[in-house]
Structure formats: structure tokens, C-alpha cells
Amino acid sequence: MVRIRKIPLDLTLTEFPALVSSWWDEVNESTHWQDGIFYTLCAAYALVSSIALIQLIRIELRVPEYGWTTQKVFHLMNVIVNGVRAIVFGFHKQVFLLHPKVLIFVLLDLPSLLFFSTYTLLALFWAEIYHQARSLPTDKLRISYAAINGVIYVIQVCIWLYLWIDDNSVVEFIGKVFIAAVSFIAALGFLLYGGRLFFMLKRFPIESKGRRKKLNEVGSVTAICFTCFLIRCSVVVLSAFDSDASLEVLDHPVLNLIYYMLVEILPSALVLYILRKLPPKRISAQYHPIL
């Protein structure tokens, strides 16, 4: 059982950092806190995954004839990413003690790459809209998206295979820097195409239908995604140089809670809420509504 440390009333400013450090160590070393925090992450991811699944079903029921649109794929990938995270944190005791250590990296980093692929779909969608509005070719955008993702996954698999053969601290460092670089690329992608689309919509006439709503939608999602990928980049770089900021260990539950809440759970929940609008129903060619 975790003992609650009482804060003395005569605590000085010089003693406060030591008290905070002591509390931090007690929480991190407590199996009760570890279980509570990681199960909380499991529940949060399961909730976000369920919301994405419900929204996917609603979209499919609304427009089943459209096939796998970008919107449907985006929600399906959200279901997968958050579902995998929920399973990983639900079985955290087994996951963080796996051997060889590369298996821990695979289970923690693979959802991060899937998260990258999921949310860069939005950047791709915005890029297509921007290019179409500017009468620019769009045929190479999807090819570029697939190629970039393919290269990233191949490099990451090579890093995992090397770590499987030789658990090298240098390669582990390179792997973390690589994840940070991928996150930085995603942040730039949102800033580039989200920003371009935002300013393009801003120049539309005031009376344009849905202009204000779409402007707020693009601006909000761009800000959320740019911020979460930038935070991921910063924290992963920090963990590469400082072992006390490592996210692949069982005894850093508070850091994991803060990190995953800021870079995945809250951004996913906010984006799903902002993009909650269902596509309009398709009206039959034989049906003529009364005006």
C-alpha cells in the first residue's frame, strides 16, 4: 500500500524540490500506482477506439455506396491504433518485461507509426483539396504519401531487426531519433498544408456557405496535430539523451500518463469530436425533394 506523505507546514523553498522528487520516486516505484496509471491509459484508449468505431459504423450506414473513403479509412485506423494501445497498456506487466528488449520497442513504437500514418491522412486530404483549388496535379500526392510511409516502415523494421540481433545502445539511440524525426516531419506537414488550406479558405468571400465552420475546423485540427507531433518529437529526443525520461520502462508511469495523454489520447479525442459531422445522405436520382 502506498503511504501518503504529509507535507510539513514549515516547508521552505529549498526543501520543496526534494519533497517533490521523493514523491515522484515513491509513485514510480509503487506497483499500485503503476497498475492504476497504466489501466487508466488502457481505459482511455479503449474509449477513444470505441468512439471511432461507432463513428465509422454511423458513416457506413449513412453512405455505404461510397466504399472506403478517406474519412472511413481515417476512423478505421483510429480504431486500430487506439485498440492496440489499449491492449498494450492492459497487459503492461507482461509488455514492459519482455525479452529481448526490442519486443518492447515494437509494441510501443509500431502504434506510434500507425498514428503517424493515420493523421497524415488528413494532411494528404488537405493537400488534395488545396491542389484541386489551385488547379494543380493531384495524381502524385497519394503516391508520395504511400512512398513516404513505406520508406519509414522499412527503416523502422531494419532498426528493430538490428536490435534483435545486437541489443546496441547506439542503434537504440538512432531508433529514438528516427521516431523524433518522423514526428517532426508530420508536424511540418500539418503546418504546411493545414496552413495553406487555412489561408486559402480565409480569402474566400464572407458569404461563402460553410466557410467559417470549415475555417475553424482546419485551423483547430492543424493546431492540435502540429502541437501533438511537436511534443512527441521533443519528448522522444529528450528520452534519447536522458534515461530518466525513458518511456519504455515500467517504473515511469506518471511520465507515460502525461506523454500519451498529450500526444495521442487528447488529440485523437479532440479531432474525432471536431470531425464528427456525418457526410450528407445520397439522394436517389428518382427522388425529387419538394422545394
Short mmCIF file of the C-alpha atoms (twelve columns), coordinates in Angstrom:
data_MODEL
# 
_entry.id   MODEL 
# 
loop_
_atom_site.group_PDB 
_atom_site.id 
_atom_site.type_symbol 
_atom_site.label_atom_id 
_atom_site.label_alt_id 
_atom_site.label_comp_id 
_atom_site.label_asym_id 
_atom_site.label_seq_id 
_atom_site.Cartn_x 
_atom_site.Cartn_y 
_atom_site.Cartn_z 
_atom_site.pdbx_PDB_model_num 
ATOM 1   C CA . MET A 1   0.000   0.000   0.000   1 
ATOM 2   C CA . VAL A 2   1.228   3.484   -0.863  1 
ATOM 3   C CA . ARG A 3   1.921   5.709   2.108   1 
ATOM 4   C CA . ILE A 4   0.685   9.293   1.788   1 
ATOM 5   C CA . ARG A 5   3.475   11.624  2.771   1 
ATOM 6   C CA . LYS A 6   2.310   14.593  4.805   1 
ATOM 7   C CA . ILE A 7   3.619   17.991  3.739   1 
ATOM 8   C CA . PRO A 8   5.101   19.882  6.701   1 
ATOM 9   C CA . LEU A 9   3.654   23.344  7.237   1 
ATOM 10  C CA . ASP A 10  7.085   24.904  7.797   1 
ATOM 11  C CA . LEU A 11  8.403   23.681  4.416   1 
ATOM 12  C CA . THR A 12  10.974  26.040  2.886   1 
ATOM 13  C CA . LEU A 13  11.535  26.735  -0.809  1 
ATOM 14  C CA . THR A 14  14.836  24.852  -0.739  1 
ATOM 15  C CA . GLU A 15  13.170  21.734  0.708   1 
ATOM 16  C CA . PHE A 16  10.256  21.676  -1.743  1 
ATOM 17  C CA . PRO A 17  12.166  20.205  -4.761  1 
ATOM 18  C CA . ALA A 18  13.493  17.378  -2.585  1 
ATOM 19  C CA . LEU A 19  9.967   16.610  -1.349  1 
ATOM 20  C CA . VAL A 20  8.594   16.562  -4.917  1 
ATOM 21  C CA . SER A 21  11.454  14.299  -6.027  1 
ATOM 22  C CA . SER A 22  10.764  11.937  -3.131  1 
ATOM 23  C CA . TRP A 23  7.050   11.807  -4.005  1 
ATOM 24  C CA . TRP A 24  7.877   11.197  -7.683  1 
ATOM 25  C CA . ASP A 25  10.152  8.263   -6.769  1 
ATOM 26  C CA . GLU A 26  7.567   6.756   -4.418  1 
ATOM 27  C CA . VAL A 27  4.871   6.880   -7.097  1 
ATOM 28  C CA . ASN A 28  7.110   5.453   -9.807  1 
ATOM 29  C CA . GLU A 29  8.273   2.571   -7.624  1 
ATOM 30  C CA . SER A 30  4.788   1.691   -6.376  1 
ATOM 31  C CA . THR A 31  3.150   -1.247  -8.160  1 
ATOM 32  C CA . HIS A 32  -0.263  0.119   -7.133  1 
ATOM 33  C CA . TRP A 33  0.396   3.435   -8.877  1 
ATOM 34  C CA . GLN A 34  1.854   1.647   -11.904 1 
ATOM 35  C CA . ASP A 35  -1.210  -0.564  -12.253 1 
ATOM 36  C CA . GLY A 36  -3.618  2.319   -11.672 1 
ATOM 37  C CA . ILE A 37  -1.976  4.623   -14.211 1 
ATOM 38  C CA . PHE A 38  -1.467  2.036   -16.936 1 
ATOM 39  C CA . TYR A 39  -5.003  0.682   -16.545 1 
ATOM 40  C CA . THR A 40  -6.238  4.289   -16.776 1 
ATOM 41  C CA . LEU A 41  -4.361  4.637   -20.078 1 
ATOM 42  C CA . CYS A 42  -5.876  1.325   -21.212 1 
ATOM 43  C CA . ALA A 43  -9.403  2.559   -20.435 1 
ATOM 44  C CA . ALA A 44  -8.821  5.932   -22.123 1 
ATOM 45  C CA . TYR A 45  -7.512  4.320   -25.317 1 
ATOM 46  C CA . ALA A 46  -10.366 1.801   -25.323 1 
ATOM 47  C CA . LEU A 47  -12.871 4.665   -25.026 1 
ATOM 48  C CA . VAL A 48  -11.338 6.600   -27.944 1 
ATOM 49  C CA . SER A 49  -11.218 3.403   -30.029 1 
ATOM 50  C CA . SER A 50  -14.900 2.735   -29.273 1 
ATOM 51  C CA . ILE A 51  -15.882 6.288   -30.257 1 
ATOM 52  C CA . ALA A 52  -14.007 5.949   -33.561 1 
ATOM 53  C CA . LEU A 53  -15.685 2.571   -34.203 1 
ATOM 54  C CA . ILE A 54  -19.166 3.977   -33.520 1 
ATOM 55  C CA . GLN A 55  -18.471 6.896   -35.847 1 
ATOM 56  C CA . LEU A 56  -17.182 4.519   -38.557 1 
ATOM 57  C CA . ILE A 57  -20.379 2.449   -38.300 1 
ATOM 58  C CA . ARG A 58  -22.529 5.597   -38.493 1 
ATOM 59  C CA . ILE A 59  -20.682 6.777   -41.619 1 
ATOM 60  C CA . GLU A 60  -21.003 3.342   -43.239 1 
ATOM 61  C CA . LEU A 61  -24.729 3.258   -42.545 1 
ATOM 62  C CA . ARG A 62  -25.114 6.774   -43.932 1 
ATOM 63  C CA . VAL A 63  -23.178 6.265   -47.210 1 
ATOM 64  C CA . PRO A 64  -22.459 2.535   -47.764 1 
ATOM 65  C CA . GLU A 65  -22.271 3.006   -51.547 1 
ATOM 66  C CA . TYR A 66  -19.151 5.216   -51.404 1 
ATOM 67  C CA . GLY A 67  -16.746 2.415   -50.446 1 
ATOM 68  C CA . TRP A 68  -13.608 3.088   -48.408 1 
ATOM 69  C CA . THR A 69  -13.335 6.860   -48.451 1 
ATOM 70  C CA . THR A 70  -10.550 8.787   -46.718 1 
ATOM 71  C CA . GLN A 71  -12.955 9.535   -43.865 1 
ATOM 72  C CA . LYS A 72  -13.758 5.839   -43.329 1 
ATOM 73  C CA . VAL A 73  -10.104 4.782   -43.506 1 
ATOM 74  C CA . PHE A 74  -9.176  7.519   -41.028 1 
ATOM 75  C CA . HIS A 75  -11.718 6.268   -38.475 1 
ATOM 76  C CA . LEU A 76  -10.775 2.614   -39.032 1 
ATOM 77  C CA . MET A 77  -7.102  3.395   -38.401 1 
ATOM 78  C CA . ASN A 78  -8.089  5.270   -35.243 1 
ATOM 79  C CA . VAL A 79  -9.898  2.137   -34.079 1 
ATOM 80  C CA . ILE A 80  -6.780  0.040   -34.727 1 
ATOM 81  C CA . VAL A 81  -4.221  2.437   -33.213 1 
ATOM 82  C CA . ASN A 82  -6.174  3.104   -30.027 1 
ATOM 83  C CA . GLY A 83  -7.242  -0.532  -29.742 1 
ATOM 84  C CA . VAL A 84  -3.639  -1.750  -29.914 1 
ATOM 85  C CA . ARG A 85  -2.579  0.834   -27.323 1 
ATOM 86  C CA . ALA A 86  -5.404  -0.311  -25.010 1 
ATOM 87  C CA . ILE A 87  -4.232  -3.929  -25.263 1 
ATOM 88  C CA . VAL A 88  -0.570  -2.999  -24.701 1 
ATOM 89  C CA . PHE A 89  -1.296  -0.970  -21.567 1 
ATOM 90  C CA . GLY A 90  -3.853  -3.511  -20.374 1 
ATOM 91  C CA . PHE A 91  -1.064  -6.105  -20.347 1 
ATOM 92  C CA . HIS A 92  1.644   -3.641  -19.241 1 
ATOM 93  C CA . LYS A 93  3.164   -6.038  -16.682 1 
ATOM 94  C CA . GLN A 94  3.976   -8.516  -19.424 1 
ATOM 95  C CA . VAL A 95  4.846   -5.937  -22.104 1 
ATOM 96  C CA . PHE A 96  7.445   -3.928  -20.163 1 
ATOM 97  C CA . LEU A 97  9.220   -7.098  -19.000 1 
ATOM 98  C CA . LEU A 98  9.510   -8.764  -22.418 1 
ATOM 99  C CA . HIS A 99  12.821  -10.183 -23.611 1 
ATOM 100 C CA . PRO A 100 14.569  -9.370  -25.842 1 
ATOM 101 C CA . LYS A 101 14.021  -5.657  -25.213 1 
ATOM 102 C CA . VAL A 102 13.350  -4.997  -28.908 1 
ATOM 103 C CA . LEU A 103 9.881   -6.520  -28.442 1 
ATOM 104 C CA . ILE A 104 9.031   -3.652  -26.079 1 
ATOM 105 C CA . PHE A 105 10.141  -1.152  -28.743 1 
ATOM 106 C CA . VAL A 106 7.989   -2.911  -31.372 1 
ATOM 107 C CA . LEU A 107 4.845   -2.858  -29.208 1 
ATOM 108 C CA . LEU A 108 5.332   0.805   -28.234 1 
ATOM 109 C CA . ASP A 109 6.721   2.244   -31.478 1 
ATOM 110 C CA . LEU A 110 4.508   0.450   -34.014 1 
ATOM 111 C CA . PRO A 111 1.319   2.206   -32.776 1 
ATOM 112 C CA . SER A 112 3.266   5.495   -32.945 1 
ATOM 113 C CA . LEU A 113 3.993   4.866   -36.627 1 
ATOM 114 C CA . LEU A 114 0.363   3.861   -37.240 1 
ATOM 115 C CA . PHE A 115 -0.685  7.085   -35.501 1 
ATOM 116 C CA . PHE A 116 1.612   8.965   -37.904 1 
ATOM 117 C CA . SER A 117 0.018   7.218   -40.912 1 
ATOM 118 C CA . THR A 118 -3.495  7.841   -39.570 1 
ATOM 119 C CA . TYR A 119 -3.184  11.563  -39.014 1 
ATOM 120 C CA . THR A 120 -1.045  12.333  -42.048 1 
ATOM 121 C CA . LEU A 121 -4.080  11.073  -43.995 1 
ATOM 122 C CA . LEU A 122 -5.664  14.382  -43.005 1 
ATOM 123 C CA . ALA A 123 -2.645  16.276  -44.335 1 
ATOM 124 C CA . LEU A 124 -2.935  14.275  -47.578 1 
ATOM 125 C CA . PHE A 125 -6.656  15.079  -47.833 1 
ATOM 126 C CA . TRP A 126 -5.996  18.780  -47.309 1 
ATOM 127 C CA . ALA A 127 -3.165  18.721  -49.834 1 
ATOM 128 C CA . GLU A 128 -5.535  17.249  -52.439 1 
ATOM 129 C CA . ILE A 129 -8.136  19.942  -51.738 1 
ATOM 130 C CA . TYR A 130 -5.503  22.678  -51.962 1 
ATOM 131 C CA . HIS A 131 -4.059  21.334  -55.230 1 
ATOM 132 C CA . GLN A 132 -7.511  20.960  -56.781 1 
ATOM 133 C CA . ALA A 133 -8.445  24.511  -55.800 1 
ATOM 134 C CA . ARG A 134 -5.217  25.757  -57.375 1 
ATOM 135 C CA . SER A 135 -5.712  23.601  -60.497 1 
ATOM 136 C CA . LEU A 136 -2.526  21.717  -59.643 1 
ATOM 137 C CA . PRO A 137 -1.991  17.991  -60.379 1 
ATOM 138 C CA . THR A 138 -3.011  15.658  -57.528 1 
ATOM 139 C CA . ASP A 139 -2.119  12.271  -59.011 1 
ATOM 140 C CA . LYS A 140 1.297   12.135  -57.315 1 
ATOM 141 C CA . LEU A 141 0.106   13.081  -53.816 1 
ATOM 142 C CA . ARG A 142 -1.193  9.637   -52.852 1 
ATOM 143 C CA . ILE A 143 1.879   8.003   -54.394 1 
ATOM 144 C CA . SER A 144 4.097   10.297  -52.318 1 
ATOM 145 C CA . TYR A 145 2.084   9.502   -49.181 1 
ATOM 146 C CA . ALA A 146 2.432   5.748   -49.757 1 
ATOM 147 C CA . ALA A 147 6.135   6.055   -50.635 1 
ATOM 148 C CA . ILE A 148 6.985   8.135   -47.550 1 
ATOM 149 C CA . ASN A 149 5.120   5.745   -45.272 1 
ATOM 150 C CA . GLY A 150 6.703   2.733   -46.966 1 
ATOM 151 C CA . VAL A 151 10.234  4.103   -46.515 1 
ATOM 152 C CA . ILE A 152 9.550   4.954   -42.852 1 
ATOM 153 C CA . TYR A 153 8.237   1.460   -42.060 1 
ATOM 154 C CA . VAL A 154 11.134  -0.241  -43.880 1 
ATOM 155 C CA . ILE A 155 13.733  1.817   -41.977 1 
ATOM 156 C CA . GLN A 156 11.986  1.133   -38.668 1 
ATOM 157 C CA . VAL A 157 11.821  -2.621  -39.343 1 
ATOM 158 C CA . CYS A 158 15.560  -2.591  -40.161 1 
ATOM 159 C CA . ILE A 159 16.255  -0.877  -36.830 1 
ATOM 160 C CA . TRP A 160 14.174  -3.482  -34.980 1 
ATOM 161 C CA . LEU A 161 15.920  -6.361  -36.759 1 
ATOM 162 C CA . TYR A 162 19.342  -4.952  -35.883 1 
ATOM 163 C CA . LEU A 163 18.306  -4.561  -32.239 1 
ATOM 164 C CA . TRP A 164 17.018  -8.155  -32.268 1 
ATOM 165 C CA . ILE A 165 20.425  -9.396  -33.435 1 
ATOM 166 C CA . ASP A 166 22.508  -6.998  -31.355 1 
ATOM 167 C CA . ASP A 167 20.969  -5.006  -28.481 1 
ATOM 168 C CA . ASN A 168 23.137  -1.973  -29.167 1 
ATOM 169 C CA . SER A 169 22.634  1.262   -27.237 1 
ATOM 170 C CA . VAL A 170 23.796  3.291   -30.253 1 
ATOM 171 C CA . VAL A 171 21.153  1.721   -32.515 1 
ATOM 172 C CA . GLU A 172 18.552  2.211   -29.774 1 
ATOM 173 C CA . PHE A 173 19.526  5.893   -29.722 1 
ATOM 174 C CA . ILE A 174 19.231  6.057   -33.526 1 
ATOM 175 C CA . GLY A 175 15.778  4.446   -33.310 1 
ATOM 176 C CA . LYS A 176 14.542  7.128   -30.924 1 
ATOM 177 C CA . VAL A 177 15.993  9.912   -33.049 1 
ATOM 178 C CA . PHE A 178 14.284  8.366   -36.074 1 
ATOM 179 C CA . ILE A 179 10.870  8.397   -34.335 1 
ATOM 180 C CA . ALA A 180 11.514  12.014  -33.368 1 
ATOM 181 C CA . ALA A 181 12.375  12.880  -36.980 1 
ATOM 182 C CA . VAL A 182 9.190   11.197  -38.242 1 
ATOM 183 C CA . SER A 183 7.145   13.210  -35.723 1 
ATOM 184 C CA . PHE A 184 8.871   16.421  -36.817 1 
ATOM 185 C CA . ILE A 185 8.060   15.652  -40.476 1 
ATOM 186 C CA . ALA A 186 4.410   15.137  -39.538 1 
ATOM 187 C CA . ALA A 187 4.340   18.447  -37.654 1 
ATOM 188 C CA . LEU A 188 5.797   20.231  -40.697 1 
ATOM 189 C CA . GLY A 189 3.277   18.520  -42.982 1 
ATOM 190 C CA . PHE A 190 0.359   19.803  -40.942 1 
ATOM 191 C CA . LEU A 191 1.868   23.261  -40.704 1 
ATOM 192 C CA . LEU A 192 2.472   23.349  -44.468 1 
ATOM 193 C CA . TYR A 193 -0.799  22.011  -45.890 1 
ATOM 194 C CA . GLY A 194 -3.064  22.876  -42.963 1 
ATOM 195 C CA . GLY A 195 -1.706  26.412  -43.014 1 
ATOM 196 C CA . ARG A 196 -2.041  26.719  -46.812 1 
ATOM 197 C CA . LEU A 197 -5.624  25.474  -46.777 1 
ATOM 198 C CA . PHE A 198 -6.491  27.721  -43.833 1 
ATOM 199 C CA . PHE A 199 -5.245  30.885  -45.536 1 
ATOM 200 C CA . MET A 200 -6.841  29.852  -48.830 1 
ATOM 201 C CA . LEU A 201 -10.232 29.459  -47.106 1 
ATOM 202 C CA . LYS A 202 -9.693  32.759  -45.316 1 
ATOM 203 C CA . ARG A 203 -9.509  34.532  -48.686 1 
ATOM 204 C CA . PHE A 204 -12.902 33.149  -49.768 1 
ATOM 205 C CA . PRO A 205 -15.848 35.595  -49.789 1 
ATOM 206 C CA . ILE A 206 -17.502 36.127  -46.411 1 
ATOM 207 C CA . GLU A 207 -20.856 34.875  -47.727 1 
ATOM 208 C CA . SER A 208 -19.389 31.523  -48.827 1 
ATOM 209 C CA . LYS A 209 -21.520 28.690  -47.413 1 
ATOM 210 C CA . GLY A 210 -19.801 26.843  -44.593 1 
ATOM 211 C CA . ARG A 211 -16.662 28.968  -44.892 1 
ATOM 212 C CA . ARG A 212 -16.434 29.943  -41.228 1 
ATOM 213 C CA . LYS A 213 -17.107 26.413  -39.976 1 
ATOM 214 C CA . LYS A 214 -14.571 24.844  -42.336 1 
ATOM 215 C CA . LEU A 215 -12.043 27.548  -41.474 1 
ATOM 216 C CA . ASN A 216 -12.376 26.788  -37.745 1 
ATOM 217 C CA . GLU A 217 -12.209 23.044  -38.427 1 
ATOM 218 C CA . VAL A 218 -8.993  23.221  -40.460 1 
ATOM 219 C CA . GLY A 219 -7.386  25.716  -38.086 1 
ATOM 220 C CA . SER A 220 -8.236  23.708  -34.951 1 
ATOM 221 C CA . VAL A 221 -7.131  20.327  -36.334 1 
ATOM 222 C CA . THR A 222 -3.911  21.841  -37.711 1 
ATOM 223 C CA . ALA A 223 -3.057  23.390  -34.342 1 
ATOM 224 C CA . ILE A 224 -3.869  20.176  -32.424 1 
ATOM 225 C CA . CYS A 225 -1.899  17.846  -34.728 1 
ATOM 226 C CA . PHE A 226 1.070   20.200  -35.093 1 
ATOM 227 C CA . THR A 227 1.307   20.561  -31.309 1 
ATOM 228 C CA . CYS A 228 0.983   16.845  -30.502 1 
ATOM 229 C CA . PHE A 229 3.622   15.790  -33.045 1 
ATOM 230 C CA . LEU A 230 5.960   18.547  -31.873 1 
ATOM 231 C CA . ILE A 231 5.568   17.421  -28.244 1 
ATOM 232 C CA . ARG A 232 6.230   13.814  -29.295 1 
ATOM 233 C CA . CYS A 233 9.363   14.906  -31.135 1 
ATOM 234 C CA . SER A 234 10.652  16.874  -28.127 1 
ATOM 235 C CA . VAL A 235 9.967   14.155  -25.534 1 
ATOM 236 C CA . VAL A 236 11.450  11.349  -27.653 1 
ATOM 237 C CA . VAL A 237 14.614  13.396  -28.257 1 
ATOM 238 C CA . LEU A 238 14.840  14.061  -24.512 1 
ATOM 239 C CA . SER A 239 14.420  10.350  -23.725 1 
ATOM 240 C CA . ALA A 240 17.188  9.534   -26.215 1 
ATOM 241 C CA . PHE A 241 19.672  11.642  -24.216 1 
ATOM 242 C CA . ASP A 242 18.269  11.147  -20.701 1 
ATOM 243 C CA . SER A 243 17.421  7.673   -19.389 1 
ATOM 244 C CA . ASP A 244 15.306  9.239   -16.609 1 
ATOM 245 C CA . ALA A 245 12.856  10.340  -19.328 1 
ATOM 246 C CA . SER A 246 12.609  6.877   -20.875 1 
ATOM 247 C CA . LEU A 247 9.098   5.721   -21.816 1 
ATOM 248 C CA . GLU A 248 9.923   2.033   -22.336 1 
ATOM 249 C CA . VAL A 249 10.137  1.123   -18.641 1 
ATOM 250 C CA . LEU A 250 7.544   0.064   -16.094 1 
ATOM 251 C CA . ASP A 251 8.703   2.449   -13.356 1 
ATOM 252 C CA . HIS A 252 7.921   5.712   -15.207 1 
ATOM 253 C CA . PRO A 253 4.096   5.555   -15.054 1 
ATOM 254 C CA . VAL A 254 3.493   9.266   -14.424 1 
ATOM 255 C CA . LEU A 255 5.669   10.264  -17.370 1 
ATOM 256 C CA . ASN A 256 3.852   7.755   -19.588 1 
ATOM 257 C CA . LEU A 257 0.475   9.112   -18.447 1 
ATOM 258 C CA . ILE A 258 1.401   12.712  -19.258 1 
ATOM 259 C CA . TYR A 259 3.092   11.806  -22.541 1 
ATOM 260 C CA . TYR A 260 0.383   9.584   -24.032 1 
ATOM 261 C CA . MET A 261 -2.407  11.873  -22.848 1 
ATOM 262 C CA . LEU A 262 -0.797  14.865  -24.589 1 
ATOM 263 C CA . VAL A 263 0.398   13.233  -27.808 1 
ATOM 264 C CA . GLU A 264 -2.327  10.680  -28.590 1 
ATOM 265 C CA . ILE A 265 -5.400  10.407  -26.353 1 
ATOM 266 C CA . LEU A 266 -6.440  14.072  -26.079 1 
ATOM 267 C CA . PRO A 267 -5.518  14.941  -29.709 1 
ATOM 268 C CA . SER A 268 -7.432  11.910  -31.014 1 
ATOM 269 C CA . ALA A 269 -10.481 12.692  -28.904 1 
ATOM 270 C CA . LEU A 270 -10.482 16.358  -29.938 1 
ATOM 271 C CA . VAL A 271 -10.009 15.630  -33.651 1 
ATOM 272 C CA . LEU A 272 -12.755 12.976  -33.636 1 
ATOM 273 C CA . TYR A 273 -15.063 15.490  -31.958 1 
ATOM 274 C CA . ILE A 274 -14.218 18.258  -34.456 1 
ATOM 275 C CA . LEU A 275 -14.698 15.902  -37.428 1 
ATOM 276 C CA . ARG A 276 -17.854 14.302  -36.020 1 
ATOM 277 C CA . LYS A 277 -20.140 15.575  -38.801 1 
ATOM 278 C CA . LEU A 278 -21.542 12.778  -40.958 1 
ATOM 279 C CA . PRO A 279 -21.461 13.011  -44.767 1 
ATOM 280 C CA . PRO A 280 -24.783 14.032  -46.380 1 
ATOM 281 C CA . LYS A 281 -27.120 11.263  -47.469 1 
ATOM 282 C CA . ARG A 282 -27.082 10.439  -51.159 1 
ATOM 283 C CA . ILE A 283 -30.396 11.369  -52.793 1 
ATOM 284 C CA . SER A 284 -31.753 8.928   -55.349 1 
ATOM 285 C CA . ALA A 285 -31.947 10.123  -58.943 1 
ATOM 286 C CA . GLN A 286 -35.652 9.190   -58.969 1 
ATOM 287 C CA . TYR A 287 -36.392 11.257  -55.882 1 
ATOM 288 C CA . HIS A 288 -37.104 14.947  -56.224 1 
ATOM 289 C CA . PRO A 289 -37.410 16.810  -52.911 1 
ATOM 290 C CA . ILE A 290 -40.159 19.398  -52.561 1 
ATOM 291 C CA . LEU A 291 -38.625 22.883  -52.519 1 
# 
